[in-house]
Amino acid sequence: MGVGLFDGMSISGSGLTANRTWLDVIANNIANANTTRTPAGGPYRAEEVVFSPGSASFSSALGNATGSTLQGVQVSGIVSDPAPFKLVYDPSSPDAVNGYVQMPNVNIGTEMMNMISATRAYEANVTAFNAAKTMDTQSISIGK
Amino acid sequence: MKIHVSLLDTTYMNSMQSALNASLLRQQVYANNIANVNTPGYKREQVHFDSILQSQLAASGQSMGISTGVVQPLSLEANNTRDIGTNVGSATALGTVSPVVTTDSSTAIGGNGNNVNVDAEMSALAENQVGYGALVQDMNDQFSMLRTAILGS
């Protein structure tokens, strides 16, 4: 099995990209926690990311084709949360129907928890990236 | 017993090279496990190398780095006849000790089928990184001695 010098960095890089995307989606959910009107009509629907092994980089695609299973991670999709909207009694709202307003199905508690998970995972990938970088730097110093 | 430690000990250099490669691969496997820490259904992977190298060294009656007397040929053979120095015997054979990657299919910690334990991966990553630094240092020392022997200064 061939071991590419910079593969470690691209693997961790894919983890950074995936977790940053997750963080973006979480931020968008939190920002729209009270959005009752969307272009599609109705309140905002929370979104979730789907992680799967693999990334779009050429070296990992090549590695995949040649039998290596080390392909990093990717966001394979962003899907809408099917959970029902919350109904809030607010007759004064222009969006009220029979006194009730449909509110987004964003659960702030869940979003905050996911945000911590994404941040921690991002940090772990940074550490792994730096380890790969240090090792690669040491590699090119051999024999100097 | 007289112990010969040759400066041009290719067995040593080749096993060092194998160890460096295994360490690089290990870094990538840990990085991949960490990258997939939130991937549903992902099973962590692990690298086996030390035990393979040790059994090969034991089979040839050698210990790491020191050749005692006559070097016995190893039972392991070079994978490729075009490998440089195939005829050197044991030296090349050790250079072909390849790490093996296996999947840890043990049950998941969480409910999503993922069995990556970040704490374990991070500490293994740190350990591997330090180990790699030691290997590089050792290799550089070896080259430094060689240079001193050749240049005499």
PDB file of C-alpha atoms in Angstrom:
ATOM      1  CA  MET A   1       0.000   0.000   0.000  1.00  0.00           C
ATOM      2  CA  GLY A   2       1.430   3.331  -0.991  1.00  0.00           C
ATOM      3  CA  VAL A   3       1.516   6.041   1.621  1.00  0.00           C
ATOM      4  CA  GLY A   4       1.264   9.494   0.117  1.00  0.00           C
ATOM      5  CA  LEU A   5       3.128  12.233   1.931  1.00  0.00           C
ATOM      6  CA  PHE A   6       0.291  14.750   1.964  1.00  0.00           C
ATOM      7  CA  ASP A   7      -2.689  12.375   2.258  1.00  0.00           C
ATOM      8  CA  GLY A   8      -2.902  12.896   6.008  1.00  0.00           C
ATOM      9  CA  MET A   9      -3.469  16.594   5.505  1.00  0.00           C
ATOM     10  CA  SER A  10      -6.143  16.132   2.820  1.00  0.00           C
ATOM     11  CA  ILE A  11      -7.999  13.612   5.014  1.00  0.00           C
ATOM     12  CA  SER A  12      -8.081  16.053   7.925  1.00  0.00           C
ATOM     13  CA  GLY A  13      -8.878  18.839   5.459  1.00  0.00           C
ATOM     14  CA  SER A  14     -12.010  16.984   4.407  1.00  0.00           C
ATOM     15  CA  GLY A  15     -12.983  16.774   8.088  1.00  0.00           C
ATOM     16  CA  LEU A  16     -12.486  20.540   8.437  1.00  0.00           C
ATOM     17  CA  THR A  17     -14.646  21.246   5.378  1.00  0.00           C
ATOM     18  CA  ALA A  18     -17.414  18.887   6.500  1.00  0.00           C
ATOM     19  CA  ASN A  19     -17.582  20.292  10.021  1.00  0.00           C
ATOM     20  CA  ARG A  20     -17.481  23.888   8.785  1.00  0.00           C
ATOM     21  CA  THR A  21     -20.440  23.086   6.505  1.00  0.00           C
ATOM     22  CA  TRP A  22     -22.253  21.568   9.465  1.00  0.00           C
ATOM     23  CA  LEU A  23     -21.512  24.702  11.491  1.00  0.00           C
ATOM     24  CA  ASP A  24     -22.884  26.876   8.646  1.00  0.00           C
ATOM     25  CA  VAL A  25     -26.109  24.872   8.570  1.00  0.00           C
ATOM     26  CA  ILE A  26     -26.457  25.115  12.366  1.00  0.00           C
ATOM     27  CA  ALA A  27     -25.880  28.891  12.208  1.00  0.00           C
ATOM     28  CA  ASN A  28     -28.527  29.170   9.506  1.00  0.00           C
ATOM     29  CA  ASN A  29     -30.998  27.168  11.606  1.00  0.00           C
ATOM     30  CA  ILE A  30     -30.401  29.362  14.648  1.00  0.00           C
ATOM     31  CA  ALA A  31     -30.630  32.546  12.561  1.00  0.00           C
ATOM     32  CA  ASN A  32     -33.996  31.403  11.224  1.00  0.00           C
ATOM     33  CA  ALA A  33     -35.381  30.089  14.497  1.00  0.00           C
ATOM     34  CA  ASN A  34     -38.179  32.678  14.296  1.00  0.00           C
ATOM     35  CA  THR A  35     -38.650  32.978  10.524  1.00  0.00           C
ATOM     36  CA  THR A  36     -42.320  32.480   9.716  1.00  0.00           C
ATOM     37  CA  ARG A  37     -42.234  33.413   6.046  1.00  0.00           C
ATOM     38  CA  THR A  38     -40.034  31.707   3.464  1.00  0.00           C
ATOM     39  CA  PRO A  39     -39.989  32.109  -0.342  1.00  0.00           C
ATOM     40  CA  ALA A  40     -41.418  28.589  -0.562  1.00  0.00           C
ATOM     41  CA  GLY A  41     -44.215  29.617   1.775  1.00  0.00           C
ATOM     42  CA  GLY A  42     -44.767  28.679   5.387  1.00  0.00           C
ATOM     43  CA  PRO A  43     -42.254  28.849   8.215  1.00  0.00           C
ATOM     44  CA  TYR A  44     -38.572  27.951   7.992  1.00  0.00           C
ATOM     45  CA  ARG A  45     -37.787  24.230   8.163  1.00  0.00           C
ATOM     46  CA  ALA A  46     -34.654  23.143  10.058  1.00  0.00           C
ATOM     47  CA  GLU A  47     -31.914  21.525   8.007  1.00  0.00           C
ATOM     48  CA  GLU A  48     -29.556  18.692   8.880  1.00  0.00           C
ATOM     49  CA  VAL A  49     -26.303  17.553   7.282  1.00  0.00           C
ATOM     50  CA  VAL A  50     -25.608  13.960   6.276  1.00  0.00           C
ATOM     51  CA  PHE A  51     -22.020  12.764   6.666  1.00  0.00           C
ATOM     52  CA  SER A  52     -20.578   9.897   4.677  1.00  0.00           C
ATOM     53  CA  PRO A  53     -17.032   8.600   4.148  1.00  0.00           C
ATOM     54  CA  GLY A  54     -15.267   9.975   1.107  1.00  0.00           C
ATOM     55  CA  SER A  55     -14.351  13.357  -0.314  1.00  0.00           C
ATOM     56  CA  ALA A  56     -14.149  15.100  -3.623  1.00  0.00           C
ATOM     57  CA  SER A  57     -10.378  15.499  -3.722  1.00  0.00           C
ATOM     58  CA  PHE A  58      -8.559  13.810  -6.584  1.00  0.00           C
ATOM     59  CA  SER A  59      -5.968  12.017  -4.488  1.00  0.00           C
ATOM     60  CA  SER A  60      -8.581  10.396  -2.303  1.00  0.00           C
ATOM     61  CA  ALA A  61     -10.710   9.482  -5.303  1.00  0.00           C
ATOM     62  CA  LEU A  62      -7.609   7.885  -6.790  1.00  0.00           C
ATOM     63  CA  GLY A  63      -6.865   6.153  -3.502  1.00  0.00           C
ATOM     64  CA  ASN A  64     -10.411   4.870  -3.436  1.00  0.00           C
ATOM     65  CA  ALA A  65     -10.035   3.484  -6.946  1.00  0.00           C
ATOM     66  CA  THR A  66      -6.777   1.780  -6.043  1.00  0.00           C
ATOM     67  CA  GLY A  67      -8.180   0.039  -2.986  1.00  0.00           C
ATOM     68  CA  SER A  68      -7.336   2.400  -0.136  1.00  0.00           C
ATOM     69  CA  THR A  69     -10.223   3.000   2.220  1.00  0.00           C
ATOM     70  CA  LEU A  70      -8.781   6.236   3.607  1.00  0.00           C
ATOM     71  CA  GLN A  71     -10.922   8.788   1.863  1.00  0.00           C
ATOM     72  CA  GLY A  72     -11.817  11.268   4.581  1.00  0.00           C
ATOM     73  CA  VAL A  73     -15.349  12.511   5.106  1.00  0.00           C
ATOM     74  CA  GLN A  74     -17.850  14.566   3.148  1.00  0.00           C
ATOM     75  CA  VAL A  75     -21.255  16.150   3.534  1.00  0.00           C
ATOM     76  CA  SER A  76     -23.220  13.969   1.156  1.00  0.00           C
ATOM     77  CA  GLY A  77     -26.422  15.937   1.588  1.00  0.00           C
ATOM     78  CA  ILE A  78     -28.345  18.604   3.471  1.00  0.00           C
ATOM     79  CA  VAL A  79     -31.850  17.396   4.277  1.00  0.00           C
ATOM     80  CA  SER A  80     -34.888  19.097   5.788  1.00  0.00           C
ATOM     81  CA  ASP A  81     -35.989  18.091   9.256  1.00  0.00           C
ATOM     82  CA  PRO A  82     -39.424  16.423   8.851  1.00  0.00           C
ATOM     83  CA  ALA A  83     -40.430  17.274  12.432  1.00  0.00           C
ATOM     84  CA  PRO A  84     -43.772  19.172  12.650  1.00  0.00           C
ATOM     85  CA  PHE A  85     -43.859  22.955  13.061  1.00  0.00           C
ATOM     86  CA  LYS A  86     -44.576  24.387  16.454  1.00  0.00           C
ATOM     87  CA  LEU A  87     -47.928  26.109  16.919  1.00  0.00           C
ATOM     88  CA  VAL A  88     -47.791  29.285  18.987  1.00  0.00           C
ATOM     89  CA  TYR A  89     -50.887  31.250  20.063  1.00  0.00           C
ATOM     90  CA  ASP A  90     -50.346  34.818  18.894  1.00  0.00           C
ATOM     91  CA  PRO A  91     -53.504  36.440  17.467  1.00  0.00           C
ATOM     92  CA  SER A  92     -51.715  39.729  16.828  1.00  0.00           C
ATOM     93  CA  SER A  93     -49.298  38.188  14.303  1.00  0.00           C
ATOM     94  CA  PRO A  94     -50.022  38.871  10.634  1.00  0.00           C
ATOM     95  CA  ASP A  95     -49.290  35.161   9.995  1.00  0.00           C
ATOM     96  CA  ALA A  96     -51.867  33.988  12.544  1.00  0.00           C
ATOM     97  CA  VAL A  97     -54.527  31.528  11.423  1.00  0.00           C
ATOM     98  CA  ASN A  98     -57.350  31.203  13.952  1.00  0.00           C
ATOM     99  CA  GLY A  99     -55.034  32.919  16.439  1.00  0.00           C
ATOM    100  CA  TYR A 100     -52.220  30.377  15.996  1.00  0.00           C
ATOM    101  CA  VAL A 101     -48.910  30.939  14.185  1.00  0.00           C
ATOM    102  CA  GLN A 102     -46.802  28.126  12.719  1.00  0.00           C
ATOM    103  CA  MET A 103     -43.241  28.525  13.973  1.00  0.00           C
ATOM    104  CA  PRO A 104     -40.083  26.866  12.577  1.00  0.00           C
ATOM    105  CA  ASN A 105     -39.233  23.369  13.838  1.00  0.00           C
ATOM    106  CA  VAL A 106     -35.786  24.579  14.946  1.00  0.00           C
ATOM    107  CA  ASN A 107     -34.913  23.219  18.393  1.00  0.00           C
ATOM    108  CA  ILE A 108     -32.416  25.686  19.842  1.00  0.00           C
ATOM    109  CA  GLY A 109     -31.198  23.206  22.450  1.00  0.00           C
ATOM    110  CA  THR A 110     -30.396  20.608  19.812  1.00  0.00           C
ATOM    111  CA  GLU A 111     -28.736  23.207  17.611  1.00  0.00           C
ATOM    112  CA  MET A 112     -26.497  24.424  20.439  1.00  0.00           C
ATOM    113  CA  MET A 113     -25.532  20.846  21.258  1.00  0.00           C
ATOM    114  CA  ASN A 114     -24.731  20.147  17.609  1.00  0.00           C
ATOM    115  CA  MET A 115     -22.744  23.362  17.456  1.00  0.00           C
ATOM    116  CA  ILE A 116     -20.502  22.171  20.291  1.00  0.00           C
ATOM    117  CA  SER A 117     -20.116  18.773  18.594  1.00  0.00           C
ATOM    118  CA  ALA A 118     -19.166  20.419  15.296  1.00  0.00           C
ATOM    119  CA  THR A 119     -16.699  22.794  16.990  1.00  0.00           C
ATOM    120  CA  ARG A 120     -15.025  19.988  18.926  1.00  0.00           C
ATOM    121  CA  ALA A 121     -14.832  17.776  15.849  1.00  0.00           C
ATOM    122  CA  TYR A 122     -13.332  20.703  13.926  1.00  0.00           C
ATOM    123  CA  GLU A 123     -10.683  21.157  16.623  1.00  0.00           C
ATOM    124  CA  ALA A 124      -9.860  17.443  16.575  1.00  0.00           C
ATOM    125  CA  ASN A 125      -9.339  17.652  12.822  1.00  0.00           C
ATOM    126  CA  VAL A 126      -7.092  20.698  13.250  1.00  0.00           C
ATOM    127  CA  THR A 127      -4.964  18.705  15.703  1.00  0.00           C
ATOM    128  CA  ALA A 128      -4.749  15.775  13.292  1.00  0.00           C
ATOM    129  CA  PHE A 129      -3.905  18.189  10.463  1.00  0.00           C
ATOM    130  CA  ASN A 130      -1.093  19.762  12.477  1.00  0.00           C
ATOM    131  CA  ALA A 131       0.253  16.308  13.364  1.00  0.00           C
ATOM    132  CA  ALA A 132       0.371  15.396   9.672  1.00  0.00           C
ATOM    133  CA  LYS A 133       2.025  18.720   8.863  1.00  0.00           C
ATOM    134  CA  THR A 134       4.687  18.263  11.547  1.00  0.00           C
ATOM    135  CA  MET A 135       5.404  14.734  10.367  1.00  0.00           C
ATOM    136  CA  ASP A 136       5.651  15.811   6.735  1.00  0.00           C
ATOM    137  CA  THR A 137       8.048  18.595   7.729  1.00  0.00           C
ATOM    138  CA  GLN A 138      10.151  16.067   9.626  1.00  0.00           C
ATOM    139  CA  SER A 139      10.104  13.742   6.611  1.00  0.00           C
ATOM    140  CA  ILE A 140      11.680  16.284   4.325  1.00  0.00           C
ATOM    141  CA  SER A 141      14.386  16.971   6.920  1.00  0.00           C
ATOM    142  CA  ILE A 142      15.686  13.391   6.834  1.00  0.00           C
ATOM    143  CA  GLY A 143      19.337  13.305   5.827  1.00  0.00           C
ATOM    144  CA  LYS A 144      19.884  17.038   6.036  1.00  0.00           C
TER     145      LYS A 144
ATOM    146  CA  MET B   1      30.227 -12.226  21.966  1.00  0.00           C
ATOM    147  CA  LYS B   2      31.448  -9.648  19.536  1.00  0.00           C
ATOM    148  CA  ILE B   3      28.703  -7.441  18.212  1.00  0.00           C
ATOM    149  CA  HIS B   4      29.076  -5.819  14.827  1.00  0.00           C
ATOM    150  CA  VAL B   5      27.100  -2.667  14.250  1.00  0.00           C
ATOM    151  CA  SER B   6      27.723  -1.740  10.684  1.00  0.00           C
ATOM    152  CA  LEU B   7      27.360   1.858   9.566  1.00  0.00           C
ATOM    153  CA  LEU B   8      25.957   0.660   6.295  1.00  0.00           C
ATOM    154  CA  ASP B   9      23.523  -1.654   8.000  1.00  0.00           C
ATOM    155  CA  THR B  10      20.847  -1.873   5.337  1.00  0.00           C
ATOM    156  CA  THR B  11      18.703  -4.157   7.482  1.00  0.00           C
ATOM    157  CA  TYR B  12      18.505  -1.381  10.019  1.00  0.00           C
ATOM    158  CA  MET B  13      17.838   1.321   7.441  1.00  0.00           C
ATOM    159  CA  ASN B  14      15.182  -0.745   5.718  1.00  0.00           C
ATOM    160  CA  SER B  15      13.363  -1.586   8.903  1.00  0.00           C
ATOM    161  CA  MET B  16      13.518   2.105   9.826  1.00  0.00           C
ATOM    162  CA  GLN B  17      12.007   2.965   6.477  1.00  0.00           C
ATOM    163  CA  SER B  18       9.252   0.403   6.995  1.00  0.00           C
ATOM    164  CA  ALA B  19       8.557   1.863  10.416  1.00  0.00           C
ATOM    165  CA  LEU B  20       8.398   5.410   9.010  1.00  0.00           C
ATOM    166  CA  ASN B  21       5.952   4.296   6.335  1.00  0.00           C
ATOM    167  CA  ALA B  22       3.826   2.460   8.888  1.00  0.00           C
ATOM    168  CA  SER B  23       3.823   5.560  11.086  1.00  0.00           C
ATOM    169  CA  LEU B  24       2.699   7.779   8.197  1.00  0.00           C
ATOM    170  CA  LEU B  25      -0.057   5.307   7.340  1.00  0.00           C
ATOM    171  CA  ARG B  26      -1.089   5.165  10.988  1.00  0.00           C
ATOM    172  CA  GLN B  27      -1.384   8.969  11.068  1.00  0.00           C
ATOM    173  CA  GLN B  28      -3.701   8.808   8.056  1.00  0.00           C
ATOM    174  CA  VAL B  29      -5.827   6.055   9.561  1.00  0.00           C
ATOM    175  CA  TYR B  30      -6.238   8.029  12.803  1.00  0.00           C
ATOM    176  CA  ALA B  31      -6.969  11.211  10.830  1.00  0.00           C
ATOM    177  CA  ASN B  32      -9.591   9.308   8.835  1.00  0.00           C
ATOM    178  CA  ASN B  33     -11.194   7.941  12.005  1.00  0.00           C
ATOM    179  CA  ILE B  34     -11.279  11.447  13.499  1.00  0.00           C
ATOM    180  CA  ALA B  35     -12.697  12.941  10.291  1.00  0.00           C
ATOM    181  CA  ASN B  36     -15.492  10.352  10.379  1.00  0.00           C
ATOM    182  CA  VAL B  37     -16.286  10.751  14.061  1.00  0.00           C
ATOM    183  CA  ASN B  38     -19.851  11.873  13.239  1.00  0.00           C
ATOM    184  CA  THR B  39     -20.436   9.664  10.204  1.00  0.00           C
ATOM    185  CA  PRO B  40     -23.298   7.244  10.889  1.00  0.00           C
ATOM    186  CA  GLY B  41     -22.334   3.583  10.533  1.00  0.00           C
ATOM    187  CA  TYR B  42     -18.607   4.300  10.190  1.00  0.00           C
ATOM    188  CA  LYS B  43     -16.319   1.698  11.776  1.00  0.00           C
ATOM    189  CA  ARG B  44     -12.854   2.722  12.902  1.00  0.00           C
ATOM    190  CA  GLU B  45      -9.743   1.292  11.260  1.00  0.00           C
ATOM    191  CA  GLN B  46      -6.458   0.298  12.851  1.00  0.00           C
ATOM    192  CA  VAL B  47      -2.906  -0.395  11.674  1.00  0.00           C
ATOM    193  CA  HIS B  48      -0.941  -3.512  12.568  1.00  0.00           C
ATOM    194  CA  PHE B  49       2.780  -3.223  12.032  1.00  0.00           C
ATOM    195  CA  ASP B  50       4.978  -3.622  15.130  1.00  0.00           C
ATOM    196  CA  SER B  51       3.931  -7.221  15.759  1.00  0.00           C
ATOM    197  CA  ILE B  52       4.543  -8.129  12.105  1.00  0.00           C
ATOM    198  CA  LEU B  53       8.012  -6.548  12.104  1.00  0.00           C
ATOM    199  CA  GLN B  54       8.864  -8.125  15.439  1.00  0.00           C
ATOM    200  CA  SER B  55       7.898 -11.603  14.293  1.00  0.00           C
ATOM    201  CA  GLN B  56       9.982 -11.144  11.148  1.00  0.00           C
ATOM    202  CA  LEU B  57      12.969  -9.973  13.173  1.00  0.00           C
ATOM    203  CA  ALA B  58      12.535 -12.829  15.625  1.00  0.00           C
ATOM    204  CA  ALA B  59      12.297 -15.314  12.775  1.00  0.00           C
ATOM    205  CA  SER B  60      15.624 -14.062  11.469  1.00  0.00           C
ATOM    206  CA  GLY B  61      17.275 -14.084  14.891  1.00  0.00           C
ATOM    207  CA  GLN B  62      17.773 -10.331  14.939  1.00  0.00           C
ATOM    208  CA  SER B  63      16.791  -7.541  17.196  1.00  0.00           C
ATOM    209  CA  MET B  64      16.049  -4.023  16.054  1.00  0.00           C
ATOM    210  CA  GLY B  65      19.108  -2.137  14.941  1.00  0.00           C
ATOM    211  CA  ILE B  66      21.792  -4.600  15.948  1.00  0.00           C
ATOM    212  CA  SER B  67      23.018  -7.455  13.813  1.00  0.00           C
ATOM    213  CA  THR B  68      24.811 -10.115  15.802  1.00  0.00           C
ATOM    214  CA  GLY B  69      27.439 -11.913  13.796  1.00  0.00           C
ATOM    215  CA  VAL B  70      26.220 -13.419  10.557  1.00  0.00           C
ATOM    216  CA  VAL B  71      22.964 -11.991   9.297  1.00  0.00           C
ATOM    217  CA  GLN B  72      20.470 -14.766   8.697  1.00  0.00           C
ATOM    218  CA  PRO B  73      18.182 -14.461   5.712  1.00  0.00           C
ATOM    219  CA  LEU B  74      14.585 -13.711   6.591  1.00  0.00           C
ATOM    220  CA  SER B  75      11.716 -16.006   5.763  1.00  0.00           C
ATOM    221  CA  LEU B  76       9.900 -13.055   4.197  1.00  0.00           C
ATOM    222  CA  GLU B  77      10.667 -12.411   0.565  1.00  0.00           C
ATOM    223  CA  ALA B  78      10.636  -9.259  -1.514  1.00  0.00           C
ATOM    224  CA  ASN B  79       7.311  -8.656  -3.196  1.00  0.00           C
ATOM    225  CA  ASN B  80       8.842  -7.396  -6.384  1.00  0.00           C
ATOM    226  CA  THR B  81      11.888  -8.802  -8.108  1.00  0.00           C
ATOM    227  CA  ARG B  82      12.607  -5.320  -9.441  1.00  0.00           C
ATOM    228  CA  ASP B  83      13.038  -3.978  -5.914  1.00  0.00           C
ATOM    229  CA  ILE B  84      16.455  -2.391  -5.521  1.00  0.00           C
ATOM    230  CA  GLY B  85      18.829  -4.736  -3.742  1.00  0.00           C
ATOM    231  CA  THR B  86      16.702  -7.847  -3.942  1.00  0.00           C
ATOM    232  CA  ASN B  87      19.874  -9.907  -3.786  1.00  0.00           C
ATOM    233  CA  VAL B  88      20.929  -8.432  -0.474  1.00  0.00           C
ATOM    234  CA  GLY B  89      18.600 -10.920   1.155  1.00  0.00           C
ATOM    235  CA  SER B  90      17.526 -10.102   4.661  1.00  0.00           C
ATOM    236  CA  ALA B  91      17.976  -6.387   4.257  1.00  0.00           C
ATOM    237  CA  THR B  92      15.510  -6.118   1.416  1.00  0.00           C
ATOM    238  CA  ALA B  93      13.157  -8.613   2.970  1.00  0.00           C
ATOM    239  CA  LEU B  94      12.796  -6.428   6.050  1.00  0.00           C
ATOM    240  CA  GLY B  95      12.183  -3.419   3.869  1.00  0.00           C
ATOM    241  CA  THR B  96       9.101  -5.129   2.516  1.00  0.00           C
ATOM    242  CA  VAL B  97       7.407  -5.568   5.879  1.00  0.00           C
ATOM    243  CA  SER B  98       4.116  -3.881   5.168  1.00  0.00           C
ATOM    244  CA  PRO B  99       1.589  -2.624   7.709  1.00  0.00           C
ATOM    245  CA  VAL B 100      -1.883  -4.136   7.606  1.00  0.00           C
ATOM    246  CA  VAL B 101      -5.036  -2.076   8.005  1.00  0.00           C
ATOM    247  CA  THR B 102      -8.056  -3.768   9.559  1.00  0.00           C
ATOM    248  CA  THR B 103     -11.541  -2.568  10.422  1.00  0.00           C
ATOM    249  CA  ASP B 104     -12.617  -2.648  14.044  1.00  0.00           C
ATOM    250  CA  SER B 105     -16.188  -3.935  13.712  1.00  0.00           C
ATOM    251  CA  SER B 106     -16.914  -3.919  17.432  1.00  0.00           C
ATOM    252  CA  THR B 107     -20.241  -2.541  18.556  1.00  0.00           C
ATOM    253  CA  ALA B 108     -20.835   1.177  18.482  1.00  0.00           C
ATOM    254  CA  ILE B 109     -20.586   3.501  21.450  1.00  0.00           C
ATOM    255  CA  GLY B 110     -23.415   5.721  20.278  1.00  0.00           C
ATOM    256  CA  GLY B 111     -26.656   4.763  18.657  1.00  0.00           C
ATOM    257  CA  ASN B 112     -25.639   5.656  15.105  1.00  0.00           C
ATOM    258  CA  GLY B 113     -23.454   2.606  14.404  1.00  0.00           C
ATOM    259  CA  ASN B 114     -20.223   4.616  14.741  1.00  0.00           C
ATOM    260  CA  ASN B 115     -17.554   3.117  17.022  1.00  0.00           C
ATOM    261  CA  VAL B 116     -14.922   5.899  16.946  1.00  0.00           C
ATOM    262  CA  ASN B 117     -13.739   6.922  20.409  1.00  0.00           C
ATOM    263  CA  VAL B 118     -12.253  10.399  19.915  1.00  0.00           C
ATOM    264  CA  ASP B 119     -10.236  10.319  23.158  1.00  0.00           C
ATOM    265  CA  ALA B 120      -8.534   7.085  22.149  1.00  0.00           C
ATOM    266  CA  GLU B 121      -7.891   8.327  18.599  1.00  0.00           C
ATOM    267  CA  MET B 122      -6.425  11.645  19.786  1.00  0.00           C
ATOM    268  CA  SER B 123      -4.043  10.027  22.258  1.00  0.00           C
ATOM    269  CA  ALA B 124      -3.002   7.408  19.716  1.00  0.00           C
ATOM    270  CA  LEU B 125      -2.432  10.228  17.215  1.00  0.00           C
ATOM    271  CA  ALA B 126      -0.214  12.116  19.668  1.00  0.00           C
ATOM    272  CA  GLU B 127       1.723   8.967  20.528  1.00  0.00           C
ATOM    273  CA  ASN B 128       2.266   8.182  16.862  1.00  0.00           C
ATOM    274  CA  GLN B 129       3.424  11.724  16.149  1.00  0.00           C
ATOM    275  CA  VAL B 130       6.051  11.603  18.886  1.00  0.00           C
ATOM    276  CA  GLY B 131       7.115   8.140  17.769  1.00  0.00           C
ATOM    277  CA  TYR B 132       7.542   9.386  14.221  1.00  0.00           C
ATOM    278  CA  GLY B 133       9.720  12.258  15.447  1.00  0.00           C
ATOM    279  CA  ALA B 134      11.904   9.762  17.296  1.00  0.00           C
ATOM    280  CA  LEU B 135      12.261   7.613  14.193  1.00  0.00           C
ATOM    281  CA  VAL B 136      13.262  10.613  12.081  1.00  0.00           C
ATOM    282  CA  GLN B 137      15.746  11.722  14.732  1.00  0.00           C
ATOM    283  CA  ASP B 138      17.221   8.241  14.856  1.00  0.00           C
ATOM    284  CA  MET B 139      17.502   8.103  11.101  1.00  0.00           C
ATOM    285  CA  ASN B 140      19.155  11.527  10.983  1.00  0.00           C
ATOM    286  CA  ASP B 141      21.651  10.425  13.631  1.00  0.00           C
ATOM    287  CA  GLN B 142      22.430   7.402  11.499  1.00  0.00           C
ATOM    288  CA  PHE B 143      23.070   9.578   8.449  1.00  0.00           C
ATOM    289  CA  SER B 144      25.100  11.974  10.539  1.00  0.00           C
ATOM    290  CA  MET B 145      27.389   9.161  11.683  1.00  0.00           C
ATOM    291  CA  LEU B 146      27.700   7.980   8.107  1.00  0.00           C
ATOM    292  CA  ARG B 147      28.659  11.484   6.999  1.00  0.00           C
ATOM    293  CA  THR B 148      31.231  11.736   9.756  1.00  0.00           C
ATOM    294  CA  ALA B 149      32.689   8.395   8.731  1.00  0.00           C
ATOM    295  CA  ILE B 150      32.949   9.428   5.091  1.00  0.00           C
ATOM    296  CA  LEU B 151      34.145  13.007   5.504  1.00  0.00           C
ATOM    297  CA  GLY B 152      36.134  12.427   8.667  1.00  0.00           C
ATOM    298  CA  SER B 153      34.809  15.576  10.258  1.00  0.00           C
TER     299      SER B 153
END
